[in-house]
Amino acid sequence: PSVVHLVKYASRSGDQVTLGLPERRRGAVFYTPEGKPVRLEAHPARQGVEFHLPPFSVYGALVLEG
């Protein structure tokens, strides 16, 4: 599996974050230091897929599946 590390620099909370990838993926699991893992659905996009990330404070890791 591949891992995408995310660092949030925005000072405002509540900003929605979407991660787009050029290749197709089945899904992913999102991890943060402060919460439980969250399974995410891959949404088909024009060029690949998008993942709509849940709110996170500073750091998150997305483990991509297939």
mmCIF file of C-alpha atoms in Angstrom:
data_model
loop_
_atom_site.group_PDB
_atom_site.id
_atom_site.type_symbol
_atom_site.label_atom_id
_atom_site.label_comp_id
_atom_site.label_asym_id
_atom_site.label_seq_id
_atom_site.Cartn_x
_atom_site.Cartn_y
_atom_site.Cartn_z
ATOM 1 C CA PRO A 1 0.000 0.000 0.000
ATOM 2 C CA SER A 2 0.960 3.629 -0.500
ATOM 3 C CA VAL A 3 0.818 6.297 2.215
ATOM 4 C CA VAL A 4 0.145 10.019 1.778
ATOM 5 C CA HIS A 5 1.214 12.208 4.718
ATOM 6 C CA LEU A 6 -0.769 15.434 5.184
ATOM 7 C CA VAL A 7 0.197 18.476 7.237
ATOM 8 C CA LYS A 8 -2.446 21.158 7.699
ATOM 9 C CA TYR A 9 -1.066 24.696 7.784
ATOM 10 C CA ALA A 10 -4.416 26.526 7.822
ATOM 11 C CA SER A 11 -5.225 28.165 11.127
ATOM 12 C CA ARG A 12 -8.999 27.900 10.621
ATOM 13 C CA SER A 13 -10.808 24.752 11.561
ATOM 14 C CA GLY A 14 -13.687 23.512 9.480
ATOM 15 C CA ASP A 15 -11.926 23.849 6.124
ATOM 16 C CA GLN A 16 -12.889 20.926 3.912
ATOM 17 C CA VAL A 17 -9.964 19.070 2.396
ATOM 18 C CA THR A 18 -10.075 16.850 -0.689
ATOM 19 C CA LEU A 19 -7.144 14.812 -1.952
ATOM 20 C CA GLY A 20 -7.050 14.058 -5.680
ATOM 21 C CA LEU A 21 -4.916 11.331 -7.235
ATOM 22 C CA PRO A 22 -4.304 10.644 -10.929
ATOM 23 C CA GLU A 23 -4.643 6.866 -10.577
ATOM 24 C CA ARG A 24 -7.671 4.782 -9.628
ATOM 25 C CA ARG A 25 -7.872 3.439 -6.069
ATOM 26 C CA ARG A 26 -10.534 1.320 -4.368
ATOM 27 C CA GLY A 27 -10.497 3.159 -1.067
ATOM 28 C CA ALA A 28 -8.304 4.332 1.783
ATOM 29 C CA VAL A 29 -8.015 4.512 5.548
ATOM 30 C CA PHE A 30 -7.353 7.905 7.174
ATOM 31 C CA TYR A 31 -5.353 8.048 10.422
ATOM 32 C CA THR A 32 -4.777 10.933 12.831
ATOM 33 C CA PRO A 33 -2.964 10.984 16.186
ATOM 34 C CA GLU A 34 -6.130 12.095 17.986
ATOM 35 C CA GLY A 35 -8.743 9.733 16.571
ATOM 36 C CA LYS A 36 -9.741 6.307 15.348
ATOM 37 C CA PRO A 37 -8.976 5.220 11.765
ATOM 38 C CA VAL A 38 -11.682 6.196 9.266
ATOM 39 C CA ARG A 39 -12.358 4.203 6.091
ATOM 40 C CA LEU A 40 -12.829 6.505 3.089
ATOM 41 C CA GLU A 41 -14.599 5.863 -0.182
ATOM 42 C CA ALA A 42 -12.849 6.702 -3.452
ATOM 43 C CA HIS A 43 -14.917 9.082 -5.588
ATOM 44 C CA PRO A 44 -14.250 8.835 -9.337
ATOM 45 C CA ALA A 45 -12.976 12.089 -10.809
ATOM 46 C CA ARG A 46 -12.175 13.245 -14.320
ATOM 47 C CA GLN A 47 -8.560 12.171 -13.924
ATOM 48 C CA GLY A 48 -8.374 9.470 -11.256
ATOM 49 C CA VAL A 49 -10.066 9.613 -7.860
ATOM 50 C CA GLU A 50 -10.783 11.993 -4.999
ATOM 51 C CA PHE A 51 -10.955 11.387 -1.261
ATOM 52 C CA HIS A 52 -12.998 13.734 0.937
ATOM 53 C CA LEU A 53 -11.057 13.899 4.190
ATOM 54 C CA PRO A 54 -12.671 14.243 7.605
ATOM 55 C CA PRO A 55 -11.623 17.227 9.745
ATOM 56 C CA PHE A 56 -8.177 16.903 11.318
ATOM 57 C CA SER A 57 -6.101 19.259 13.440
ATOM 58 C CA VAL A 58 -2.517 19.180 12.140
ATOM 59 C CA TYR A 59 -1.462 15.789 10.802
ATOM 60 C CA GLY A 60 -3.122 12.926 8.950
ATOM 61 C CA ALA A 61 -1.982 9.881 7.023
ATOM 62 C CA LEU A 62 -3.959 8.297 4.202
ATOM 63 C CA VAL A 63 -3.191 4.622 3.502
ATOM 64 C CA LEU A 64 -4.329 3.881 -0.040
ATOM 65 C CA GLU A 65 -5.857 0.562 -1.059
ATOM 66 C CA GLY A 66 -5.460 -1.031 -4.486
#
